[in-house]
Short mmCIF file of C-alpha atoms in Angstrom, two decimals:
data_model
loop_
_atom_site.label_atom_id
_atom_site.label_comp_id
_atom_site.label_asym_id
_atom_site.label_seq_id
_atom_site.Cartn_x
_atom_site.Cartn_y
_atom_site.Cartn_z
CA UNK X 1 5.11 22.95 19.95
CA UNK X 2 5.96 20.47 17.22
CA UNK X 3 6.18 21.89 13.75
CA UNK X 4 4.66 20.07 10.71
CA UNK X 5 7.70 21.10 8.26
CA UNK X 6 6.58 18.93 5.08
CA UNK X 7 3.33 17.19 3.62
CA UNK X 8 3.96 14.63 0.76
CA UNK X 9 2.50 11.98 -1.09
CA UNK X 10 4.19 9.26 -3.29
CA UNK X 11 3.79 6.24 -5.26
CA UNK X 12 5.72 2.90 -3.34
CA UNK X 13 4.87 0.47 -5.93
CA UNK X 14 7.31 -2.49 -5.95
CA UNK X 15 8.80 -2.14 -9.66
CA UNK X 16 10.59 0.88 -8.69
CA UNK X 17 13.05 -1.41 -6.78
CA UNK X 18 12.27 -4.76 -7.84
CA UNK X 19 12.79 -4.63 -11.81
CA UNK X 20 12.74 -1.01 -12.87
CA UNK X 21 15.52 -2.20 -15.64
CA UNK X 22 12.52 -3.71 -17.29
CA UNK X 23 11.13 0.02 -17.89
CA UNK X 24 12.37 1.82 -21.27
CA UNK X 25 15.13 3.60 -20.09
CA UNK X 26 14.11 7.03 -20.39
CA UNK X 27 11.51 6.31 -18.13
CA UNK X 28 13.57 4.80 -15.54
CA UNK X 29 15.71 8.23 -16.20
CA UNK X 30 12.45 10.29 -15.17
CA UNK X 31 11.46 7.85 -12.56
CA UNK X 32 14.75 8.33 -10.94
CA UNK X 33 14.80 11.39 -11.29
CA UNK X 34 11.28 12.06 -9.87
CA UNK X 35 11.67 10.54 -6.49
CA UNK X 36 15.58 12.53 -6.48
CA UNK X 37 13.29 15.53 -6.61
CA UNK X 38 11.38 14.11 -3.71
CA UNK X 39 13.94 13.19 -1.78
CA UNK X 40 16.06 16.62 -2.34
CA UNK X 41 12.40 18.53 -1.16
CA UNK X 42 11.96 16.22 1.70
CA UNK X 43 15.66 16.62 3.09
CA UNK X 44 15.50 20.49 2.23
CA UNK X 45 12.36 20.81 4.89
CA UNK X 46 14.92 18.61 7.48
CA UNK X 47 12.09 16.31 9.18
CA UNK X 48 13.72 14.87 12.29
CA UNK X 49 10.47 12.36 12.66
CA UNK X 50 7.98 10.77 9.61
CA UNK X 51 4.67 10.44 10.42
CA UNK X 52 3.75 8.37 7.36
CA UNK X 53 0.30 6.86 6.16
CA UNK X 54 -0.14 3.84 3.92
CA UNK X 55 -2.73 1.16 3.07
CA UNK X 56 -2.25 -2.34 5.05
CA UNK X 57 -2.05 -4.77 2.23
CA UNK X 58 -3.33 -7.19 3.84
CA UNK X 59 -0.23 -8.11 5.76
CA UNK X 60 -0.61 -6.72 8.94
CA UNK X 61 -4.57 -6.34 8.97
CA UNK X 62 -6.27 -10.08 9.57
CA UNK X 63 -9.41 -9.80 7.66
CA UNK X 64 -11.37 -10.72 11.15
CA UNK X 65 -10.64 -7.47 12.28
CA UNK X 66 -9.94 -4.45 10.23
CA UNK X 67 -8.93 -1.01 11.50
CA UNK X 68 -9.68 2.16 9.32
CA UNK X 69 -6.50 3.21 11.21
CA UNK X 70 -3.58 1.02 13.12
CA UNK X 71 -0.47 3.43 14.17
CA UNK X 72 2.36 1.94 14.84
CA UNK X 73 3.88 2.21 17.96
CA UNK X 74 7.86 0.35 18.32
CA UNK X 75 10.68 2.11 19.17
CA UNK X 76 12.29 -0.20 16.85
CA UNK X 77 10.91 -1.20 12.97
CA UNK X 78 12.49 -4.07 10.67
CA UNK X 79 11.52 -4.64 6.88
CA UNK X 80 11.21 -5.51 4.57
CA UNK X 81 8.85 -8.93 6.01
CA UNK X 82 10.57 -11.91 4.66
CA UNK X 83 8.66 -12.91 1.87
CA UNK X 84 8.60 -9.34 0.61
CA UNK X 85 12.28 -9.00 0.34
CA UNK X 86 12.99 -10.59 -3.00
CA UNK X 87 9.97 -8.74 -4.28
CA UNK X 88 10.89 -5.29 -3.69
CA UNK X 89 14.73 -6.57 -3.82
CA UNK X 90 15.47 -4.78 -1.20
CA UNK X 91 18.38 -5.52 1.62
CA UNK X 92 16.96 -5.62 5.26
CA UNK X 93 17.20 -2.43 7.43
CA UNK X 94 16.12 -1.06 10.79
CA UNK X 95 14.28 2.03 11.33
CA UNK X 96 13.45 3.84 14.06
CA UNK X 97 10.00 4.61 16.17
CA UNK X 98 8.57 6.75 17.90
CA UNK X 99 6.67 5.81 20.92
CA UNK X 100 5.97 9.13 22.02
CA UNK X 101 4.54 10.77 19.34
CA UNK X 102 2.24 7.21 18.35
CA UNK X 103 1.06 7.11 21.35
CA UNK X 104 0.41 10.35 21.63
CA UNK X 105 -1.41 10.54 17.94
CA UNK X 106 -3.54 7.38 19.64
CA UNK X 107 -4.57 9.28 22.48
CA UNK X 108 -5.32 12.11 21.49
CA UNK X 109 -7.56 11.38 18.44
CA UNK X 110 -9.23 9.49 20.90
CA UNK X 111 -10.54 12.70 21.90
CA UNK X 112 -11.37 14.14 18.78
CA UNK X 113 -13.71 11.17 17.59
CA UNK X 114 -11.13 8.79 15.34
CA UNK X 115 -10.53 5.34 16.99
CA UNK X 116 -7.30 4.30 15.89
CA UNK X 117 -5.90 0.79 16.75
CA UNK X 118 -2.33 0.72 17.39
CA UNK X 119 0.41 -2.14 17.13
CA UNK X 120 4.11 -2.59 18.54
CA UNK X 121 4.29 -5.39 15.58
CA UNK X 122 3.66 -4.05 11.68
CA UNK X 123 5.44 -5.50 9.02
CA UNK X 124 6.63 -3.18 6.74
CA UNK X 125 6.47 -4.23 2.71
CA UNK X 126 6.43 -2.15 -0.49
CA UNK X 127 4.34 0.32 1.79
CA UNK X 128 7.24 1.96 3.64
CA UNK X 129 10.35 -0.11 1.85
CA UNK X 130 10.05 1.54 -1.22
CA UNK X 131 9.35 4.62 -0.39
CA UNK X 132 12.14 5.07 2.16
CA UNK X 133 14.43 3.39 0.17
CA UNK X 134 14.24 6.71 -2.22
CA UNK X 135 13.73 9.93 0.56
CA UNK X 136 15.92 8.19 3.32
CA UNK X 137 18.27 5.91 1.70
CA UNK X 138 19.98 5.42 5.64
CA UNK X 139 16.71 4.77 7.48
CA UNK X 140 18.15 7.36 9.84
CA UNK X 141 14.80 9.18 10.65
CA UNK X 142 12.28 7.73 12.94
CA UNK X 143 9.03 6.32 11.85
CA UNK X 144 5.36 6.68 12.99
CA UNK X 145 3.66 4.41 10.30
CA UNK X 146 0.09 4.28 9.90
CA UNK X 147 -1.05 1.61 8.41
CA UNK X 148 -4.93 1.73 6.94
CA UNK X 149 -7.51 -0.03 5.50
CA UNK X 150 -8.18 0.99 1.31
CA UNK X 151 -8.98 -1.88 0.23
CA UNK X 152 -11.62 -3.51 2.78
CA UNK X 153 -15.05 -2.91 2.44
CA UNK X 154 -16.09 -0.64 4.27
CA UNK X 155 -13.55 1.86 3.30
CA UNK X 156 -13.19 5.02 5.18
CA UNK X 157 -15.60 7.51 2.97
CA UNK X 158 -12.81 10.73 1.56
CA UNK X 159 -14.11 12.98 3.70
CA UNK X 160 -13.22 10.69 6.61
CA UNK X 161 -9.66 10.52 5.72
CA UNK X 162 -9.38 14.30 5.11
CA UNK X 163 -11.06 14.97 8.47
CA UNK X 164 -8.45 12.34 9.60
CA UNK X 165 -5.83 14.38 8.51
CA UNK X 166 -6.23 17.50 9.76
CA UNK X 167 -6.84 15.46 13.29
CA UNK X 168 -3.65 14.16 12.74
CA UNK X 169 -2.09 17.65 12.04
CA UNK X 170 -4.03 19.06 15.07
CA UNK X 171 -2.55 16.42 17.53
CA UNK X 172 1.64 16.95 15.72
CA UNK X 173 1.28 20.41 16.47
CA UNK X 174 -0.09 20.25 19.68
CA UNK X 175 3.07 17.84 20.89
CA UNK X 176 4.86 20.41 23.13
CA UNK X 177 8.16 19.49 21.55
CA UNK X 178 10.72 21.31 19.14
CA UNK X 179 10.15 18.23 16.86
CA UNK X 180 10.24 19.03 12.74
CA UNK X 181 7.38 16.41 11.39
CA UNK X 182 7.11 15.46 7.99
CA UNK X 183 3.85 13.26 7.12
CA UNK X 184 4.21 11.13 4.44
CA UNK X 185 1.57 9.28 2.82
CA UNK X 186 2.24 6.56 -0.13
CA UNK X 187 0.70 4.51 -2.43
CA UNK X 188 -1.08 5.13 -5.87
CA UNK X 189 -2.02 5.94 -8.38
CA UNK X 190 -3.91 3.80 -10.62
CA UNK X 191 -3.24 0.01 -10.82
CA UNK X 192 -4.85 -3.07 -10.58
CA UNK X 193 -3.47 -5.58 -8.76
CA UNK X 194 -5.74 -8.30 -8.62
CA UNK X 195 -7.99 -7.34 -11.53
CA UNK X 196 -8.32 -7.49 -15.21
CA UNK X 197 -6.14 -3.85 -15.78
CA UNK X 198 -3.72 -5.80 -14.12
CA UNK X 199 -1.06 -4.50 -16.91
CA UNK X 200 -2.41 -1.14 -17.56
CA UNK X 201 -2.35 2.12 -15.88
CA UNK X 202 -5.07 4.81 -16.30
CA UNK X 203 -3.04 7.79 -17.12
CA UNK X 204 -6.38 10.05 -17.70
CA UNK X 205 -7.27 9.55 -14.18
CA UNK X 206 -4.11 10.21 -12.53
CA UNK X 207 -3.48 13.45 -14.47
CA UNK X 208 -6.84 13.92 -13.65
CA UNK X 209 -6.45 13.72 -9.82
CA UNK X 210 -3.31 14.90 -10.04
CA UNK X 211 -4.31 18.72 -11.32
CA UNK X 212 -7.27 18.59 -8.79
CA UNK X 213 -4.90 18.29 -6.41
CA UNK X 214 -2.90 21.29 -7.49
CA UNK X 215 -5.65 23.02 -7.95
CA UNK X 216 -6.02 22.88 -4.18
CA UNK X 217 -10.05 22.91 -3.78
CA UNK X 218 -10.91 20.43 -1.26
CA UNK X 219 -14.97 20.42 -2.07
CA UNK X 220 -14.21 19.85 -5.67
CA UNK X 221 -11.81 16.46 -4.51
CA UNK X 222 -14.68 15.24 -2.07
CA UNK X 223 -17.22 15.60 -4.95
CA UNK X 224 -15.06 14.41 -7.91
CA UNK X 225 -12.89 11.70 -6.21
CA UNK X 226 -15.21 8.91 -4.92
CA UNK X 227 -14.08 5.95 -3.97
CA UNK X 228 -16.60 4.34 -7.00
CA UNK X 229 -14.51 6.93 -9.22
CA UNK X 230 -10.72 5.59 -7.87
CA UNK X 231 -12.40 1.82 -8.03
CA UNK X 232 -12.80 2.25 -11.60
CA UNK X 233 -9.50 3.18 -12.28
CA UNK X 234 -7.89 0.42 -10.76
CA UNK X 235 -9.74 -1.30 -8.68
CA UNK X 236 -7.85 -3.06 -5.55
CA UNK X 237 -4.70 -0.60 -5.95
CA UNK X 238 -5.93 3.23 -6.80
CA UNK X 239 -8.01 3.35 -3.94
CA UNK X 240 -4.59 3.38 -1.78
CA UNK X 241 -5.36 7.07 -2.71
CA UNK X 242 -7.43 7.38 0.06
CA UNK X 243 -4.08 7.54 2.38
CA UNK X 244 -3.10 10.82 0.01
CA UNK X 245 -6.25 12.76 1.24
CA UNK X 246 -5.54 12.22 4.49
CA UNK X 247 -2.00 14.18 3.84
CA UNK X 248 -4.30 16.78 1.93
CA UNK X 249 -6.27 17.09 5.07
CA UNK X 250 -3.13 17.34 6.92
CA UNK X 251 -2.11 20.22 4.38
CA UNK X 252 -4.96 22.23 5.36
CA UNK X 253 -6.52 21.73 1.57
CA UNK X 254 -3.67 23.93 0.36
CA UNK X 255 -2.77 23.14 -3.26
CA UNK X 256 -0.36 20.68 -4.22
CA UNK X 257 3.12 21.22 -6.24
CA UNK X 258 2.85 18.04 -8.79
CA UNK X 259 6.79 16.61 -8.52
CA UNK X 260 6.21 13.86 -10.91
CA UNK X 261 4.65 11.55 -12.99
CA UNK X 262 5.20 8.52 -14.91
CA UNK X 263 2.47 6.47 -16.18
CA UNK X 264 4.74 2.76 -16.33
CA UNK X 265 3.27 -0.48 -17.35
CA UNK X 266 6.09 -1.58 -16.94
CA UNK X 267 5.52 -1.16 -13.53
CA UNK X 268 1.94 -2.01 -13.65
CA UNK X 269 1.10 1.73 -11.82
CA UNK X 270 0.65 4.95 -12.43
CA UNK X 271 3.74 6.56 -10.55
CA UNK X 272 4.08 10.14 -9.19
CA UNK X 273 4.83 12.30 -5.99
CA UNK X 274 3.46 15.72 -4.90
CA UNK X 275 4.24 18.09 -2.51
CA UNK X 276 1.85 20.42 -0.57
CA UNK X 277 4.98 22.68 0.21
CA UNK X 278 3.25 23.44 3.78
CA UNK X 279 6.74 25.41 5.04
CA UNK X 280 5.61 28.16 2.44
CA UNK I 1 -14.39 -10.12 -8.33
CA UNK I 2 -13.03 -7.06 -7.17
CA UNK I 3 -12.44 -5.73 -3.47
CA UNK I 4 -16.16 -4.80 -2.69
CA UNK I 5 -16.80 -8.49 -3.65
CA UNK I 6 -14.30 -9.79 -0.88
CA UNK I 7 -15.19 -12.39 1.33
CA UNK I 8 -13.88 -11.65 4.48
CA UNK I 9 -15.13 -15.15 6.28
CA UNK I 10 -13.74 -17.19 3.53
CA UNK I 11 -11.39 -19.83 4.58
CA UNK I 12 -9.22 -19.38 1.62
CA UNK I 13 -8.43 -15.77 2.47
CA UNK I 14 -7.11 -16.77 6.06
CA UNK I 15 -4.95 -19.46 4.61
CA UNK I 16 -3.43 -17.40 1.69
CA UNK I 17 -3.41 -14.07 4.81
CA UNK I 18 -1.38 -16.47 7.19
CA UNK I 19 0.84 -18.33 4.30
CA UNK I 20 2.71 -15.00 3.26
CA UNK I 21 3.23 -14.02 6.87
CA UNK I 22 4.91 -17.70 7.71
CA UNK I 23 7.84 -19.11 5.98
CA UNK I 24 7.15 -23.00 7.30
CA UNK I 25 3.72 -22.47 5.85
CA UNK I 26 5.00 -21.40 2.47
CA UNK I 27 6.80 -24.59 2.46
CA UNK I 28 4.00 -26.58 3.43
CA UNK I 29 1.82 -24.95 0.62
CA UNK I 30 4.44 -25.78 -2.08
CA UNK I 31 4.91 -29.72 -0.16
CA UNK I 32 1.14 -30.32 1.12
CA UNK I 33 -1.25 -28.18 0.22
CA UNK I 34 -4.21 -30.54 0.20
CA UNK I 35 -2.92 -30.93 4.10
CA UNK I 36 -2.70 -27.11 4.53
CA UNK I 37 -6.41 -26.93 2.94
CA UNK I 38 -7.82 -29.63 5.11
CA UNK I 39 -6.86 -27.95 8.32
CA UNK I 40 -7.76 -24.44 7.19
CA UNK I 41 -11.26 -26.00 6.01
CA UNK I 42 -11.30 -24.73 3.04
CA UNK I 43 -14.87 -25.86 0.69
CA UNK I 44 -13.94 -28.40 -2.13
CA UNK I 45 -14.64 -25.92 -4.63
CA UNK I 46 -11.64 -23.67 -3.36
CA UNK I 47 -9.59 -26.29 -2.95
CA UNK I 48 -10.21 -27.21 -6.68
CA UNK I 49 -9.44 -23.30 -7.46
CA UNK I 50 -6.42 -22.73 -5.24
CA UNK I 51 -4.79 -26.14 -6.23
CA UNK I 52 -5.32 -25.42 -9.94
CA UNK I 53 -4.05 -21.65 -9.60
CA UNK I 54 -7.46 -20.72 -11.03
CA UNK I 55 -7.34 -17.24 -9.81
CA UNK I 56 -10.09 -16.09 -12.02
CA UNK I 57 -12.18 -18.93 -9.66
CA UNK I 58 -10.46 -17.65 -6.38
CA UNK I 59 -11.77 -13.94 -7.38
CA UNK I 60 -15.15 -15.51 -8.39
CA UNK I 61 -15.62 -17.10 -5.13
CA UNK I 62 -14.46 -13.95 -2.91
CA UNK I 63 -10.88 -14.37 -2.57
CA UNK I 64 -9.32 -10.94 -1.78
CA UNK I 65 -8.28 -9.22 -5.14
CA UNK I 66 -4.79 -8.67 -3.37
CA UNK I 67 -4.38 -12.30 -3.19
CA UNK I 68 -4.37 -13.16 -6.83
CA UNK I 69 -1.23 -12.30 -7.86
CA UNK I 70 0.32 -13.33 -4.58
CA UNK I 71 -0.94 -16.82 -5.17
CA UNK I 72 0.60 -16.84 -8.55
CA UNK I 73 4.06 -15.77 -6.79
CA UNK I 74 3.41 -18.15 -4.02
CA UNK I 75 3.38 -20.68 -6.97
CA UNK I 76 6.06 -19.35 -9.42
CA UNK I 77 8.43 -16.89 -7.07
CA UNK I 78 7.90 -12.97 -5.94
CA UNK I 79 11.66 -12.72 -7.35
CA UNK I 80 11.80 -10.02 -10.35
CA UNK I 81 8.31 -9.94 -10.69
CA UNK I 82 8.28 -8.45 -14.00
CA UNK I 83 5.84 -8.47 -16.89
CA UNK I 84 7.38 -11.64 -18.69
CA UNK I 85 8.26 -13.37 -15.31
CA UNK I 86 6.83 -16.42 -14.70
CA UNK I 87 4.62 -15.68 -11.80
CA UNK I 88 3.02 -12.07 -13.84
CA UNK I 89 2.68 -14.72 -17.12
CA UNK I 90 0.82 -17.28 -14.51
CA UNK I 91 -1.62 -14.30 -13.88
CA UNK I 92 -1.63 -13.56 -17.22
CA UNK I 93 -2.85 -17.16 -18.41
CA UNK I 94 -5.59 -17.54 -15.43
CA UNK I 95 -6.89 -14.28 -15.21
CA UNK I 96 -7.07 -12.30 -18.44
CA UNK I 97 -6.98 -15.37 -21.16
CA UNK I 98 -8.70 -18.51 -18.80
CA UNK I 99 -9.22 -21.26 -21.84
CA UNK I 100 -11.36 -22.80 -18.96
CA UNK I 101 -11.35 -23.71 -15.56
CA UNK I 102 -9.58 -27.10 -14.96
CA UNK I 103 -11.97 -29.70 -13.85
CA UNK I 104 -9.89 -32.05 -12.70
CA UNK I 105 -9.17 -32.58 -9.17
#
């Protein structure tokens, strides 16, 4: 059976590609130096397949029809989409899929109640560019992404996405293959984009969020972290939290090892990684 | 404003949706926007807002939050998209510090 070999969660906000110079440099030193933590974790756990989990921002997601859940389901993925390119300032590169294991995820959490769309055409920006660009520099390890709706109305409630997690893990496991899976969610933490915090980050609330999460008590995170809580902290961009309780849900609730944080205005978001160390 | 007061049905977020995903339309909203508004049959009171970059407006009138500071970059450039860059001070000026929606048009 599969083997779910690491559970992370990471900021992909655009800044950290497209004008981190801008940054004092002593944060861009512990910015850097964050996601090098990251990436030295991720390769250390030797994931031969990501199973990641993002928000949609609006790119892929027509507002006629909106998923909670779209997995994607190439053999083949291309970012970043054109008009995301200079943003994130980011050369083009291929990744691969895997058709196999989507479809597979699709199926099979048929079964156990989620109804996920799936889509041979996502386009990939910040969402996956970003944080690829830092944890797999050669795009060399295939991609499942799993794209989502955070910022939608009607969002999928918390405990949906942590229930959708530990589907997710369920179905990886199950995968009679020798496959090492690492699931990957990104986005966060606070920022506004959109709103009138547009320049600010709420650095209470993500060290807030941040020690729940180590603290590893799930009830406490369903009770505390509400999406009326995450809306006031940011409003159309901390909510993209909801894709880092479904890799807590995928973790089993266990607690989280904080990697970093860096609260950058700069960068208009609150940015930071953790690591719920599942191979321990 | 804000996400929960989105309007999905609202012409102005399928033109702004479709624009970012389609370079000929990104030229066409920088050469003939009024055009690209009268096809996407957008109210006149968008088409005042989205021609005047009055994002504030847009927000008002259920424009996806996301959209606001693509619009600006769809007007000024995603390129560096720092704080002092043109398309972030374009937010800056309609959003935070409006000295009143333009009337004109």
């Amino acid at each position: 059976m599969a083997e779910i070999v690491s559970v992370i969660a990471l900021a992909h906000a655009p800044g950290a590609t497209g004008w981190l110079d801008k940054a004092p440099p002593s944060q861009q030193n512990e910015l850097r130096a964050g996601y090098a933590r990251m990436a030295e974790r991720f390769r250390a756990a030797r994931p031969e397949i990501i199973v990641g989990i993002a928000n949609d921002h609006l790119l892929n997601f027509r507002l006629d029809n909106i998923p909670d859940w779209c997995v994607g389901t190439a053999e083949h993925w291309h970012g970043p989409a054109d008009w995301f390119r200079d943003w994130v300032n980011l050369p083009e590169y291929d990744v691969p899929g895997h058709r196999e294991l989507a479809r597979r995820i699709v199926r099979q959490s048929a079964l156990k109640g989620f109804n996920l769309a799936f889509s041979d055409a996502l386009e990939f920006d910040d969402n996956w560019s970003v944080p690829l660009h830092f944890l797999t520099p050669r795009h060399n390890v295939p991609l499942v992404p799993i794209h989502m709706n955070c910022v939608v109305p009607p969002l999928p409630a918390p405990r949906r996405c942590i229930e959708f997690g530990r589907v997710l893990s369920e179905v990886i496991r199950a995968w009679p293959s020798s496959t090492r899976v690492a699931i990957m969610a990104t986005g966060g933490l606070s920022h506004d984009p959109g709103g009138p915090k547009y320049f600010a980050v709420d650095e209470e609330f993500d060290r807030w969020f941040l020690d729940l999460l180590a603290r590893g008590d799930t009830e406490r995170v369903l009770r505390d972290v509400t999406i009326e809580r995450m809306i006031a902290a940011g409003d159309g961009g901390t909510v993209e939290l909801l894709a880092w309780l479904v890799a807590l849900g995928a973790a089993g609730g266990k607690a989280a090892d904080p990697i970093f944080y860096v609260p950058s205005v700069e960068l208009r978001c609150g940015m930071g990684g953790v690591d719920w160390n599942v191979a321990a | 404003m804000g996400i929960m007061q989105t309007d999905k049905t609202l012409p102005c977020n399928r033109l702004i949706f479709e624009v970012r995903r389609d370079a000929g339309l990104r030229a066409r909203f920088l050469s003939d926007l009024d055009g690209l508004m009268t096809d996407y049959g957008l109210s006149d009171e968008e088409r005042r807002a989205l021609r005047n970059a009055d994002l504030k407006r847009l927000g008002e009138l259920g424009v996806h939050p996301y959209f606001l500071p693509q619009v600006a970059r769809l007007f000024r450039s995603a390129k560096y998209n720092h704080n002092e860059s043109d398309a972030a001070q374009l937010y800056a000026s309609k959003m935070l510090n409006p000295t009143g929606s333009d009337a004109n048009g």
